[in-house]
GROMACS .gro file of N, CA, C and O in nm:
model
  280
    1MET      N    1   0.166  -0.599  -2.691
    1MET     CA    2   0.211  -0.549  -2.577
    1MET      C    3   0.129  -0.650  -2.468
    1MET      O    4   0.025  -0.662  -2.471
    2ALA      N    5   0.211  -0.695  -2.370
    2ALA     CA    6   0.162  -0.784  -2.270
    2ALA      C    7   0.061  -0.709  -2.169
    2ALA      O    8   0.105  -0.595  -2.127
    3LYS      N    9  -0.039  -0.777  -2.124
    3LYS     CA   10  -0.123  -0.708  -2.041
    3LYS      C   11  -0.079  -0.724  -1.898
    3LYS      O   12  -0.036  -0.844  -1.858
    4ARG      N   13  -0.076  -0.617  -1.813
    4ARG     CA   14  -0.014  -0.628  -1.668
    4ARG      C   15  -0.139  -0.632  -1.579
    4ARG      O   16  -0.233  -0.552  -1.609
    5ARG      N   17  -0.101  -0.689  -1.473
    5ARG     CA   18  -0.203  -0.698  -1.364
    5ARG      C   19  -0.182  -0.572  -1.262
    5ARG      O   20  -0.077  -0.522  -1.269
    6THR      N   21  -0.279  -0.531  -1.208
    6THR     CA   22  -0.283  -0.406  -1.111
    6THR      C   23  -0.220  -0.465  -0.967
    6THR      O   24  -0.253  -0.567  -0.929
    7ASP      N   25  -0.118  -0.390  -0.935
    7ASP     CA   26  -0.047  -0.441  -0.815
    7ASP      C   27  -0.112  -0.358  -0.698
    7ASP      O   28  -0.071  -0.243  -0.670
    8TRP      N   29  -0.211  -0.416  -0.648
    8TRP     CA   30  -0.292  -0.344  -0.526
    8TRP      C   31  -0.206  -0.306  -0.408
    8TRP      O   32  -0.253  -0.208  -0.345
    9GLY      N   33  -0.105  -0.397  -0.372
    9GLY     CA   34  -0.044  -0.355  -0.237
    9GLY      C   35   0.049  -0.242  -0.286
    9GLY      O   36   0.041  -0.147  -0.188
   10SER      N   37   0.120  -0.227  -0.384
   10SER     CA   38   0.187  -0.098  -0.416
   10SER      C   39   0.094   0.016  -0.428
   10SER      O   40   0.123   0.136  -0.393
   11LEU      N   41  -0.017   0.007  -0.484
   11LEU     CA   42  -0.116   0.110  -0.510
   11LEU      C   43  -0.164   0.153  -0.366
   11LEU      O   44  -0.167   0.280  -0.339
   12THR      N   45  -0.194   0.063  -0.286
   12THR     CA   46  -0.236   0.106  -0.135
   12THR      C   47  -0.131   0.176  -0.056
   12THR      O   48  -0.133   0.272  -0.007
   13ALA      N   49   0.000   0.110  -0.073
   13ALA     CA   50   0.098   0.170  -0.004
   13ALA      C   51   0.121   0.308  -0.045
   13ALA      O   52   0.156   0.411   0.013
   14GLY      N   53   0.129   0.344  -0.182
   14GLY     CA   54   0.154   0.476  -0.242
   14GLY      C   55   0.059   0.566  -0.207
   14GLY      O   56   0.089   0.683  -0.180
   15LEU      N   57  -0.063   0.527  -0.197
   15LEU     CA   58  -0.179   0.630  -0.169
   15LEU      C   59  -0.160   0.656  -0.012
   15LEU      O   60  -0.195   0.763   0.028
   16LEU      N   61  -0.120   0.562   0.072
   16LEU     CA   62  -0.096   0.578   0.208
   16LEU      C   63   0.000   0.688   0.241
   16LEU      O   64   0.004   0.786   0.304
   17PHE      N   65   0.129   0.673   0.161
   17PHE     CA   66   0.223   0.772   0.177
   17PHE      C   67   0.189   0.908   0.109
   17PHE      O   68   0.230   1.007   0.168
   18LEU      N   69   0.119   0.908   0.006
   18LEU     CA   70   0.078   1.042  -0.042
   18LEU      C   71  -0.025   1.114   0.058
   18LEU      O   72  -0.014   1.238   0.077
   19GLY      N   73  -0.107   1.040   0.111
   19GLY     CA   74  -0.193   1.100   0.222
   19GLY      C   75  -0.115   1.149   0.340
   19GLY      O   76  -0.140   1.265   0.383
   20LEU      N   77  -0.021   1.073   0.381
   20LEU     CA   78   0.061   1.113   0.494
   20LEU      C   79   0.139   1.249   0.470
   20LEU      O   80   0.166   1.331   0.542
   21THR      N   81   0.188   1.249   0.323
   21THR     CA   82   0.249   1.373   0.287
   21THR      C   83   0.172   1.491   0.280
   21THR      O   84   0.211   1.587   0.329
   22VAL      N   85   0.050   1.458   0.228
   22VAL     CA   86  -0.044   1.582   0.237
   22VAL      C   87  -0.069   1.640   0.368
   22VAL      O   88  -0.077   1.747   0.395
   23ALA      N   89  -0.090   1.540   0.471
   23ALA     CA   90  -0.119   1.575   0.598
   23ALA      C   91   0.005   1.653   0.666
   23ALA      O   92  -0.026   1.752   0.735
   24LEU      N   93   0.117   1.610   0.630
   24LEU     CA   94   0.237   1.685   0.694
   24LEU      C   95   0.256   1.828   0.622
   24LEU      O   96   0.297   1.926   0.691
   25VAL      N   97   0.224   1.848   0.502
   25VAL     CA   98   0.238   1.961   0.421
   25VAL      C   99   0.122   2.060   0.499
   25VAL      O  100   0.169   2.171   0.518
   26VAL      N  101   0.012   2.011   0.515
   26VAL     CA  102  -0.091   2.100   0.581
   26VAL      C  103  -0.055   2.130   0.695
   26VAL      O  104  -0.084   2.245   0.748
   27ARG      N  105   0.001   2.028   0.785
   27ARG     CA  106   0.055   2.070   0.934
   27ARG      C  107   0.150   2.180   0.917
   27ARG      O  108   0.158   2.268   0.996
   28GLY      N  109   0.261   2.172   0.822
   28GLY     CA  110   0.362   2.262   0.821
   28GLY      C  111   0.316   2.396   0.770
   28GLY      O  112   0.392   2.500   0.813
   29THR      N  113   0.199   2.412   0.705
   29THR     CA  114   0.157   2.549   0.667
   29THR      C  115   0.070   2.601   0.772
   29THR      O  116   0.034   2.733   0.755
   30GLY      N  117   0.062   2.545   0.891
   30GLY     CA  118  -0.028   2.593   1.000
   30GLY      C  119  -0.179   2.571   0.974
   30GLY      O  120  -0.247   2.644   1.045
   31GLY      N  121  -0.224   2.511   0.872
   31GLY     CA  122  -0.371   2.502   0.856
   31GLY      C  123  -0.425   2.390   0.935
   31GLY      O  124  -0.553   2.394   0.954
   32ALA      N  125  -0.351   2.313   1.004
   32ALA     CA  126  -0.401   2.231   1.101
   32ALA      C  127  -0.317   2.208   1.224
   32ALA      O  128  -0.198   2.204   1.208
   33ASP      N  129  -0.379   2.176   1.338
   33ASP     CA  130  -0.300   2.152   1.451
   33ASP      C  131  -0.335   2.020   1.495
   33ASP      O  132  -0.444   1.986   1.542
   34PHE      N  133  -0.230   1.939   1.499
   34PHE     CA  134  -0.246   1.798   1.542
   34PHE      C  135  -0.110   1.734   1.598
   34PHE      O  136  -0.010   1.795   1.570
   35ASP      N  137  -0.124   1.630   1.672
   35ASP     CA  138   0.004   1.561   1.719
   35ASP      C  139   0.044   1.470   1.624
   35ASP      O  140  -0.008   1.390   1.574
   36PRO      N  141   0.179   1.488   1.581
   36PRO     CA  142   0.242   1.397   1.471
   36PRO      C  143   0.277   1.248   1.534
   36PRO      O  144   0.302   1.166   1.452
   37LEU      N  145   0.237   1.220   1.638
   37LEU     CA  146   0.254   1.102   1.708
   37LEU      C  147   0.157   0.995   1.645
   37LEU      O  148   0.176   0.861   1.650
   38TRP      N  149   0.052   1.036   1.584
   38TRP     CA  150  -0.057   0.947   1.532
   38TRP      C  151   0.003   0.895   1.404
   38TRP      O  152  -0.052   0.799   1.341
   39LEU      N  153   0.105   0.960   1.331
   39LEU     CA  154   0.171   0.892   1.218
   39LEU      C  155   0.208   0.761   1.207
   39LEU      O  156   0.190   0.683   1.131
   40LEU      N  157   0.275   0.703   1.329
   40LEU     CA  158   0.327   0.588   1.337
   40LEU      C  159   0.225   0.470   1.337
   40LEU      O  160   0.225   0.368   1.266
   41PRO      N  161   0.112   0.479   1.421
   41PRO     CA  162   0.013   0.381   1.409
   41PRO      C  163  -0.056   0.370   1.278
   41PRO      O  164  -0.102   0.270   1.224
   42VAL      N  165  -0.074   0.504   1.226
   42VAL     CA  166  -0.141   0.497   1.086
   42VAL      C  167  -0.054   0.431   0.977
   42VAL      O  168  -0.102   0.362   0.887
   43LEU      N  169   0.081   0.463   0.983
   43LEU     CA  170   0.162   0.417   0.895
   43LEU      C  171   0.177   0.261   0.896
   43LEU      O  172   0.160   0.185   0.805
   44ALA      N  173   0.176   0.215   1.034
   44ALA     CA  174   0.179   0.057   1.042
   44ALA      C  175   0.068   0.004   1.009
   44ALA      O  176   0.068  -0.110   0.926
   45ALA      N  177  -0.067   0.049   1.022
   45ALA     CA  178  -0.187  -0.012   0.990
   45ALA      C  179  -0.194   0.005   0.843
   45ALA      O  180  -0.250  -0.099   0.767
   46GLY      N  181  -0.153   0.111   0.774
   46GLY     CA  182  -0.171   0.125   0.646
   46GLY      C  183  -0.075   0.010   0.557
   46GLY      O  184  -0.108  -0.039   0.473
   47LEU      N  185   0.034   0.011   0.624
   47LEU     CA  186   0.130  -0.086   0.555
   47LEU      C  187   0.092  -0.228   0.557
   47LEU      O  188   0.089  -0.321   0.480
   48GLY      N  189   0.019  -0.262   0.694
   48GLY     CA  190  -0.046  -0.389   0.705
   48GLY      C  191  -0.161  -0.415   0.592
   48GLY      O  192  -0.170  -0.522   0.548
   49VAL      N  193  -0.250  -0.308   0.577
   49VAL     CA  194  -0.336  -0.326   0.483
   49VAL      C  195  -0.285  -0.362   0.335
   49VAL      O  196  -0.315  -0.438   0.262
   50ALA      N  197  -0.174  -0.278   0.311
   50ALA     CA  198  -0.115  -0.301   0.179
   50ALA      C  199  -0.056  -0.441   0.169
   50ALA      O  200  -0.061  -0.507   0.058
   51ALA      N  201   0.009  -0.496   0.273
   51ALA     CA  202   0.060  -0.634   0.278
   51ALA      C  203  -0.057  -0.727   0.237
   51ALA      O  204  -0.041  -0.826   0.173
   52VAL      N  205  -0.158  -0.713   0.309
   52VAL     CA  206  -0.273  -0.810   0.294
   52VAL      C  207  -0.337  -0.802   0.157
   52VAL      O  208  -0.373  -0.892   0.085
   53ALA      N  209  -0.337  -0.667   0.104
   53ALA     CA  210  -0.381  -0.659  -0.032
   53ALA      C  211  -0.292  -0.737  -0.138
   53ALA      O  212  -0.330  -0.790  -0.239
   54ARG      N  213  -0.164  -0.710  -0.111
   54ARG     CA  214  -0.065  -0.777  -0.195
   54ARG      C  215  -0.077  -0.934  -0.200
   54ARG      O  216  -0.058  -1.004  -0.288
   55GLY      N  217  -0.110  -0.978  -0.071
   55GLY     CA  218  -0.107  -1.131  -0.049
   55GLY      C  219  -0.248  -1.175  -0.102
   55GLY      O  220  -0.226  -1.296  -0.162
   56LEU      N  221  -0.342  -1.125  -0.102
   56LEU     CA  222  -0.471  -1.153  -0.155
   56LEU      C  223  -0.465  -1.154  -0.312
   56LEU      O  224  -0.552  -1.214  -0.381
   57THR      N  225  -0.410  -1.053  -0.386
   57THR     CA  226  -0.397  -1.044  -0.519
   57THR      C  227  -0.289  -1.096  -0.595
   57THR      O  228  -0.275  -1.096  -0.721
   58ARG      N  229  -0.182  -1.148  -0.531
   58ARG     CA  230  -0.079  -1.194  -0.605
   58ARG      C  231  -0.098  -1.304  -0.685
   58ARG      O  232  -0.201  -1.401  -0.642
   59PRO      N  233  -0.048  -1.338  -0.807
   59PRO     CA  234  -0.063  -1.467  -0.871
   59PRO      C  235  -0.024  -1.597  -0.804
   59PRO      O  236   0.067  -1.599  -0.734
   60ARG      N  237  -0.114  -1.682  -0.831
   60ARG     CA  238  -0.106  -1.823  -0.775
   60ARG      C  239  -0.009  -1.909  -0.860
   60ARG      O  240   0.000  -1.882  -0.978
   61GLY      N  241   0.037  -2.004  -0.805
   61GLY     CA  242   0.131  -2.110  -0.898
   61GLY      C  243   0.036  -2.188  -0.979
   61GLY      O  244  -0.090  -2.179  -0.967
   62ASP      N  245   0.089  -2.272  -1.073
   62ASP     CA  246  -0.011  -2.365  -1.161
   62ASP      C  247  -0.064  -2.444  -1.073
   62ASP      O  248  -0.032  -2.479  -0.960
   63ARG      N  249  -0.170  -2.510  -1.116
   63ARG     CA  250  -0.242  -2.612  -1.043
   63ARG      C  251  -0.194  -2.748  -1.063
   63ARG      O  252  -0.243  -2.856  -1.000
   64ASP      N  253  -0.072  -2.781  -1.144
   64ASP     CA  254  -0.027  -2.890  -1.165
   64ASP      C  255   0.065  -2.935  -1.042
   64ASP      O  256   0.119  -3.043  -1.049
   65GLY      N  257   0.087  -2.838  -0.964
   65GLY     CA  258   0.168  -2.876  -0.829
   65GLY      C  259   0.306  -2.836  -0.839
   65GLY      O  260   0.386  -2.869  -0.755
   66THR      N  261   0.344  -2.777  -0.944
   66THR     CA  262   0.502  -2.735  -0.979
   66THR      C  263   0.534  -2.623  -0.897
   66THR      O  264   0.638  -2.591  -0.858
   67GLY      N  265   0.422  -2.524  -0.874
   67GLY     CA  266   0.449  -2.400  -0.807
   67GLY      C  267   0.525  -2.312  -0.872
   67GLY      O  268   0.548  -2.191  -0.811
   68SER      N  269   0.537  -2.318  -1.015
   68SER     CA  270   0.589  -2.220  -1.084
   68SER      C  271   0.495  -2.098  -1.114
   68SER      O  272   0.377  -2.123  -1.112
   69ARG      N  273   0.542  -1.983  -1.131
   69ARG     CA  274   0.449  -1.854  -1.144
   69ARG      C  275   0.459  -1.802  -1.278
   69ARG      O  276   0.478  -1.697  -1.298
   70ASP      N  277   0.483  -1.876  -1.384
   70ASP     CA  278   0.488  -1.820  -1.513
   70ASP      C  279   0.388  -1.770  -1.580
   70ASP      O  280   0.268  -1.795  -1.560
   0.00000   0.00000   0.00000
């Protein structure tokens, strides 16, 4: 079985959406009182962090200059 690399960008985005979902469920049950307007900047910042994580951890091309990602 081939060894797979961890996709940190997808993991970060998944955790972000999971956290926002939990926050909305808690809000819906009346357990917390907050303004949902904060969701947009948090979502934008979180997806930006996920994009940076993905860009920093993606596989690079070969060093022979061909640019292939095999």
